[in-house]
Coordinates of C-alpha atoms in Angstrom, one line a residue:
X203 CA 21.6 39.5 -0.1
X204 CA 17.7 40.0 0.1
X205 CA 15.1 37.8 -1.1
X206 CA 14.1 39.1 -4.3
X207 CA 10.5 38.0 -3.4
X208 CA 8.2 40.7 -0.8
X209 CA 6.2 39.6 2.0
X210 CA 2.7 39.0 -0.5
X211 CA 4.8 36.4 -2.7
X212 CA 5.9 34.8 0.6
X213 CA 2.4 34.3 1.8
X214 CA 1.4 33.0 -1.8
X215 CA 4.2 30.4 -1.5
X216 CA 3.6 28.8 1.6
X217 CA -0.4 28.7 0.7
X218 CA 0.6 26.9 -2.3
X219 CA 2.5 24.1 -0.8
X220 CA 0.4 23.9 2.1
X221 CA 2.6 25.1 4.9
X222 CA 0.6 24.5 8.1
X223 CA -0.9 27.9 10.2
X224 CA 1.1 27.0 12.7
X225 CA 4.4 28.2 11.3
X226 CA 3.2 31.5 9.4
X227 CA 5.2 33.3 11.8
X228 CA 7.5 31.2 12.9
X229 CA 11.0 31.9 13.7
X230 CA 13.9 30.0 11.4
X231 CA 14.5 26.4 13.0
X232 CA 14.8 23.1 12.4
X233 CA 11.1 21.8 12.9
X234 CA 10.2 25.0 9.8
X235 CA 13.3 24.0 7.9
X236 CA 11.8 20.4 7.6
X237 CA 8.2 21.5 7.4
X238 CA 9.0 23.7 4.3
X239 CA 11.3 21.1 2.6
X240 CA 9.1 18.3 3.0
X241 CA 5.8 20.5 1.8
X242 CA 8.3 22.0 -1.4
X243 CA 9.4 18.6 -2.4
X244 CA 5.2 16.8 -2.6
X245 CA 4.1 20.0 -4.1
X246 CA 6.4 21.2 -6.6
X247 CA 7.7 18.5 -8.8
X248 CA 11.1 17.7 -10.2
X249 CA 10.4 18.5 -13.9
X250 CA 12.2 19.6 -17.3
X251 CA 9.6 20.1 -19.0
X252 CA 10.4 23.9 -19.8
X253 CA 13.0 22.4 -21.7
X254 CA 10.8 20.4 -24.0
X255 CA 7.6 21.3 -24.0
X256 CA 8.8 24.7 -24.8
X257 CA 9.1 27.1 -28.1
X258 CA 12.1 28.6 -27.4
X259 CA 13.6 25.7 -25.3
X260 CA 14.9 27.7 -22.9
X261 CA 14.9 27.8 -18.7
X262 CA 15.0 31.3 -17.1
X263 CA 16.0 31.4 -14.2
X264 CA 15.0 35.0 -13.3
X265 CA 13.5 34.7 -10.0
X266 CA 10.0 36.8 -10.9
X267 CA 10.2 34.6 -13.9
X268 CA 10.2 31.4 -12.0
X269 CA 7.5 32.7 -9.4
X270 CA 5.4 33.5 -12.2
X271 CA 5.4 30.0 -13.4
X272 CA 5.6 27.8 -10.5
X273 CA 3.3 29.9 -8.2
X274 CA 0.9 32.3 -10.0
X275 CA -0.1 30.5 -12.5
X276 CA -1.3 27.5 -10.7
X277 CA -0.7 24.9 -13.3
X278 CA 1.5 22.4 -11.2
X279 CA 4.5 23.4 -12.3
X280 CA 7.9 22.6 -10.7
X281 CA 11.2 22.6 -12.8
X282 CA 14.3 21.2 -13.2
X283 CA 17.1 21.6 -9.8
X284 CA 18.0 25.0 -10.3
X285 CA 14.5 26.5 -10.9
X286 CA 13.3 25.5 -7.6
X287 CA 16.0 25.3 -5.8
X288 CA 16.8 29.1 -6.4
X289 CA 12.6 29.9 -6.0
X290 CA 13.1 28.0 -2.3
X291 CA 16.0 29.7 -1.7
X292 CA 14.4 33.3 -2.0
X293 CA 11.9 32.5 -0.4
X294 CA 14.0 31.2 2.6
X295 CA 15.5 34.3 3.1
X296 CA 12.2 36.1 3.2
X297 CA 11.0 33.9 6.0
X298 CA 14.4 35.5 7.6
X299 CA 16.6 32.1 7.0
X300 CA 20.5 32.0 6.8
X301 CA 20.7 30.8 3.2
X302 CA 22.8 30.3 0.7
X303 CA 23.2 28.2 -2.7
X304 CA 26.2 25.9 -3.4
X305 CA 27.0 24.2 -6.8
X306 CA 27.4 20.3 -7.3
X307 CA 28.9 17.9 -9.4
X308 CA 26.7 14.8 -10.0
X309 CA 28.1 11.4 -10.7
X310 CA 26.2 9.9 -13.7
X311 CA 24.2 6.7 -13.7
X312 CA 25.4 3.6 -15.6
X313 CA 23.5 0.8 -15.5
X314 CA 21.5 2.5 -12.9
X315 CA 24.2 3.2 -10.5
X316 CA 26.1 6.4 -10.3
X317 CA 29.9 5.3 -11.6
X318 CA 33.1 7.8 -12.4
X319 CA 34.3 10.3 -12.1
X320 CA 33.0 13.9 -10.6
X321 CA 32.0 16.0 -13.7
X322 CA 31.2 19.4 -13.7
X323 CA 28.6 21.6 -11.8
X324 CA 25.4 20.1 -12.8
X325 CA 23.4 20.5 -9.7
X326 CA 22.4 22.8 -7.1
X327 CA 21.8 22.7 -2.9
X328 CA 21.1 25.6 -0.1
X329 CA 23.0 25.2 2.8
X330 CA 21.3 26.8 5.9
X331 CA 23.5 28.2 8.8
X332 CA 21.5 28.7 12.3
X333 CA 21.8 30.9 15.2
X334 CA 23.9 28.1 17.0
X335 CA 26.0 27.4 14.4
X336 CA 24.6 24.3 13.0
X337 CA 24.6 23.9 9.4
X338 CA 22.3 22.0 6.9
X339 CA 21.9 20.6 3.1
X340 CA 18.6 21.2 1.9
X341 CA 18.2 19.7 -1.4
X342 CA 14.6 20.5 -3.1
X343 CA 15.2 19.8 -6.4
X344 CA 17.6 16.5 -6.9
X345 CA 14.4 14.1 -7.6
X346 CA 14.0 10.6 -6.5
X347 CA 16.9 9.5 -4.7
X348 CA 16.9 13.1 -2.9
X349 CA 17.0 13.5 0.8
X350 CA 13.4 13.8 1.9
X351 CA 14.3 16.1 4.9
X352 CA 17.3 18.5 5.4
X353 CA 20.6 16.6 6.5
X354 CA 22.9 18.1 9.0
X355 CA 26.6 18.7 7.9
X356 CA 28.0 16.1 10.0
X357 CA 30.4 13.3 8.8
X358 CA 29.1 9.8 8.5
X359 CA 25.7 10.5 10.1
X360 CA 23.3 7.8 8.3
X361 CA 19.7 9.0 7.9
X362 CA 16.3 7.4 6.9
X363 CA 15.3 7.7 3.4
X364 CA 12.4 7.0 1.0
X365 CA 11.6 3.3 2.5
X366 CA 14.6 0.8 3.4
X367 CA 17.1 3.4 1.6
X368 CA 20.0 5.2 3.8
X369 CA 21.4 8.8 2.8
X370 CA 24.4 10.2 4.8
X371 CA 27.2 13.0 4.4
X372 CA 30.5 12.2 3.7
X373 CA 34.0 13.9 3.7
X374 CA 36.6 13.6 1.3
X375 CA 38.6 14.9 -1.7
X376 CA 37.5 13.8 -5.3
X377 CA 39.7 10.9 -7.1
X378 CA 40.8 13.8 -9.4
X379 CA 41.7 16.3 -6.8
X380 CA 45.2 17.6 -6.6
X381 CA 45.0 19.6 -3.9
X382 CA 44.8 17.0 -0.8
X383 CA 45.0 19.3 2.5
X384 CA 42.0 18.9 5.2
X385 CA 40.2 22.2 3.9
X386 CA 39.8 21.6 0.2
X387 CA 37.7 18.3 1.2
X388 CA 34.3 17.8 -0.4
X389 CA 30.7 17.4 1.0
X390 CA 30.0 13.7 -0.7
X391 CA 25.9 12.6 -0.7
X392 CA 26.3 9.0 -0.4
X393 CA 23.4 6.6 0.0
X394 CA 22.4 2.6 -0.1
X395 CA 18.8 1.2 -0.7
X396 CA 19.6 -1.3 2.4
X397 CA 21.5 -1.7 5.6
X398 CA 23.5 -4.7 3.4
X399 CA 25.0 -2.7 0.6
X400 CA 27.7 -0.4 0.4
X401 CA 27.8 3.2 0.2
X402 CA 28.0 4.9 -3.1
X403 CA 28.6 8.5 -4.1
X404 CA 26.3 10.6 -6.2
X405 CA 27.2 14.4 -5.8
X406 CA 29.8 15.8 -4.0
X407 CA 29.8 20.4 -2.9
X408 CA 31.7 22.7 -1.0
X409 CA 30.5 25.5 1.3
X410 CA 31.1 27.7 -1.4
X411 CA 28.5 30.4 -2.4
X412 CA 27.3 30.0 -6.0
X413 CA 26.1 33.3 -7.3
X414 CA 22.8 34.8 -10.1
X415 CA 25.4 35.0 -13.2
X416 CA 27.3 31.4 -12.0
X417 CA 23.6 29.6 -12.0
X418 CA 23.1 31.1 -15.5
X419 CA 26.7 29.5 -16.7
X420 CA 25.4 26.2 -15.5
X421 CA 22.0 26.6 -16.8
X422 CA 23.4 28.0 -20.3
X423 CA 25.5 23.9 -20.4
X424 CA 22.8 21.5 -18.8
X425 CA 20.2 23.2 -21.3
X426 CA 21.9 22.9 -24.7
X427 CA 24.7 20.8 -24.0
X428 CA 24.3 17.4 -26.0
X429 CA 25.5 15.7 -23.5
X430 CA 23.1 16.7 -20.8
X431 CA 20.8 14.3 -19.3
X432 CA 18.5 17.1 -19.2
X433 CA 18.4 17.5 -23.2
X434 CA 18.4 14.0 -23.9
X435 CA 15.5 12.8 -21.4
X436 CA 12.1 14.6 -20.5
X437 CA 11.8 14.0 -16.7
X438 CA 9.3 14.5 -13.9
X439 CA 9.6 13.5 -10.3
X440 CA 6.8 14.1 -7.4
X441 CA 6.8 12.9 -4.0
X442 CA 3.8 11.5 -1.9
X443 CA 2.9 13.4 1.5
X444 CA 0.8 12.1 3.8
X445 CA -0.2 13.0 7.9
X446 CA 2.8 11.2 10.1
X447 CA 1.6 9.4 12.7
X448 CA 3.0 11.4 16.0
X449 CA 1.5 13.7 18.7
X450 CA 1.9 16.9 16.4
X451 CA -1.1 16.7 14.4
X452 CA 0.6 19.2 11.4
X453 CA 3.3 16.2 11.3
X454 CA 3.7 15.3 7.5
X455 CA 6.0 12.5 5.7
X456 CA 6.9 11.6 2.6
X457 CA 5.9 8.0 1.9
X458 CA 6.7 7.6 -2.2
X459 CA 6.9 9.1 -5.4
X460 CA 5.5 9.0 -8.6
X461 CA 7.8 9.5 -11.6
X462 CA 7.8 10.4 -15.8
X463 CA 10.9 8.8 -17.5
X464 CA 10.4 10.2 -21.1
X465 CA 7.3 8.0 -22.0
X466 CA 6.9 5.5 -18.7
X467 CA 5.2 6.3 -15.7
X468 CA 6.8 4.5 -12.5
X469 CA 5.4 4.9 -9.1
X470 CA 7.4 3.6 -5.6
X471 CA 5.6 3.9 -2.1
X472 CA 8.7 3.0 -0.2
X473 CA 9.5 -0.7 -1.9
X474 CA 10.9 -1.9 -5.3
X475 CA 10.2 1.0 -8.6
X476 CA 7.2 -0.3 -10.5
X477 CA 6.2 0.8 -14.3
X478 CA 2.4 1.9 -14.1
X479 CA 2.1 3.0 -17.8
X480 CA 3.7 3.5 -20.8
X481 CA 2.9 6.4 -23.1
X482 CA 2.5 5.5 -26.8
X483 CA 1.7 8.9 -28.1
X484 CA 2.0 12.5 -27.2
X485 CA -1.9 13.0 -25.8
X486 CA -1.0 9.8 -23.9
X487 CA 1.7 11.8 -21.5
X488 CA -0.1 15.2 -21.8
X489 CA -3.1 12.7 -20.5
X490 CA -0.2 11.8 -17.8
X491 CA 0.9 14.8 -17.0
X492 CA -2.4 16.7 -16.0
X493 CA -4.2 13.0 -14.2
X494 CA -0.8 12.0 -12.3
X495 CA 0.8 15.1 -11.5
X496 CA -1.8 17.8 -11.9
X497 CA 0.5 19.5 -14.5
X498 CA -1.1 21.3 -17.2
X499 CA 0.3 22.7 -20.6
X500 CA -0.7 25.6 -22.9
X501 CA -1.8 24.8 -26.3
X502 CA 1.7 26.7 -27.0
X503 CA 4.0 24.6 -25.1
X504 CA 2.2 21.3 -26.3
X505 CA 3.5 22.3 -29.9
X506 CA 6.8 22.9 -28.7
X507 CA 7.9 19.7 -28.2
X508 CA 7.3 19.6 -32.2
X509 CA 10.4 17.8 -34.4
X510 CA 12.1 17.0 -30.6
X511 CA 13.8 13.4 -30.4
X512 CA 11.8 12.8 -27.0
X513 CA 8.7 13.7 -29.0
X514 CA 6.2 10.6 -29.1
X515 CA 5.1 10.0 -32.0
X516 CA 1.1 9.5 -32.6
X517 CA 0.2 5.5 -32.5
X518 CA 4.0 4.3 -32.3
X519 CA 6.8 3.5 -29.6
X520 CA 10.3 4.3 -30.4
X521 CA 11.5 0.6 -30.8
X522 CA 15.6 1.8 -30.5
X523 CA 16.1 2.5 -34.4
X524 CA 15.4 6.6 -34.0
X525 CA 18.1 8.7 -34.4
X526 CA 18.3 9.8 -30.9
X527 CA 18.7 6.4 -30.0
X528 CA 21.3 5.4 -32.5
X529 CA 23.4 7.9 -30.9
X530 CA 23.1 6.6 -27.4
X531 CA 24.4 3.4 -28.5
X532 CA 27.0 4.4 -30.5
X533 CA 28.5 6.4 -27.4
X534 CA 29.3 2.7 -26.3
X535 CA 27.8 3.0 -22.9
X536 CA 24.2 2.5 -21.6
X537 CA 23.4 5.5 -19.0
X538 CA 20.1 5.2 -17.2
X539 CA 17.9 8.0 -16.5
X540 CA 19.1 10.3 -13.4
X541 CA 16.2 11.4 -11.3

């Protein structure tokens, strides 16, 4: 299929996230597969906010829609997996890129850990094919324990991460599989913060093309679903770029991120997660939003969080009793945030 974005929208991407001269015209590789995932990932944050901070509390994921919002109007906007993933997806297809999208299932966090069972498709990746046959997972839009490059589809190969932590590729079925012959095996994203620990799973895909109207089936559950992390938790995730220090001077890295849990701001530059602020009331985190991330809100979509749970309330802290809260704990479990 062809990008749904022309060659003017192309240029107005890769000006917007910074994409060195260099590779204008560049021919799909490797070296421009990295380039633009590392540029996509610092520039356009990780962020539900659509969701929240939103009248209608809806996401479109129309792709004029999403250029409009995370390109023209030059606000800082990201969004949440699907939004970007499926803007970078376009866009590597009008740049000439073998690209397709492929749905995930997630594991969820507990305690900070992703535990369980596979659940349903609740994330997104685009897997790139080349001219010699080598395939890759770009993931864009995962947040912070998302590969900071692309990652070859090849078994067991461990990669370098955000500081000490490892990422690599397995391949296997899913506990709940039935069907256990060599080609219904999964694509599992497994990592560990240190050499020390073991591998655990978070998301697992096949080389399966996801489809427009499958996205908006997934969308239409992780935005109105109860149960979604996305409804219950107003997230944002950018990473830090900065010049790498090689012999190619248009050499970038990423060397940290700086995150929006609901109302605490935590920051890690490669080391432990530290809290840098807690936000007490709603012009606290709109404060936030615009000083940390260079995200700005209409007056419209400041009044939309109005009468939501995640809304802060002016000179108070939710101290557990709300009803949101309530809820969580009566589920029995504690689940931490999944960014």
């Amino acid at each position: 299929m062809a990008s749904a974005y022309n060659s003017e929208q192309l240029t107005q991407f890769l000006d917007h996230i910074g994409v060195p001269t260099a590779f204008r015209h560049a021919s799909p590789s490797l070296q421009f597969l990295t380039v633009l995932h590392v540029h996509t990932i610092s520039t356009l944050p990780y962020e539900n906010l659509s969701l929240h901070y939103n009248p209608s509390h809806e996401i479109n994921l129309e792709p004029q829609h999403l250029f409009e919002k995370i390109i023209t109007n030059k606000r800082g906007r990201g969004g949440f997996c699907m939004e970007v993933a499926i803007l970078y997806n376009h866009m590597l297809r009008a740049l000439g890129f073998d690209a397709y999208t492929a749905g995930v299932r997630t594991r969820p966090r507990i305690q900070g850990v992703p535990q369980g069972d596979f659940p349903g498709w609740g994330h997104i990746v685009n897997i790139v094919t080349f001219a010699d046959g080598s395939k890759y997972h770009s993931d864009v839009a995962f947040g912070g324990d998302g590969a900071t490059k692309p990652m070859p589809l090849v078994e067991g190969l461990v990669h370098e991460n955000l500081g000490t932590q490892q990422i690599r590729l397995a391949r296997d079925w899913l506990p709940s599989q039935a069907l256990r012959v060599e080609s219904s095996k999964l694509w599992i994203y497994q990592y560990r913060n240190s050499e020390v620990q073991d591998w655990n799973s978070f998301y697992a895909f096949a080389e399966v093309e996801f489809l427009q109207p499958d996205w908006g089936v997934v969308n239409h559950w992780m935005t109105t679903h109860p149960d979604s992390n996305q409804v219950k938790n107003l997230l944002v995730v950018k990473f830090l770029r900065r010049p790498k220090v090689s012999s190619e001077p248009d050499d970038q890295e990423i060397y940290g991120k700086q995150m929006l849990v609901n109302g605490t701001v935590k920051e890690n530059l490669g080391g432990r997660t530290h809290t840098l602020k807690t936000c007490t009331t709603e012009e606290n985190r709109i404060d936030v939003l615009g000083k940390v991330f260079d995200i700005t809100l209409t007056d419209e979509e400041k009044l939309g969080i109005q009468g939501s749970p995640l809304q802060l309330q002016s000179g108070k802290v939710c101290n557990g009793s709300c009803d949101n809260c309530t809820k969580k704990a009566a589920d029995g479990r504690k689940e931490s945030i999944q960014w």
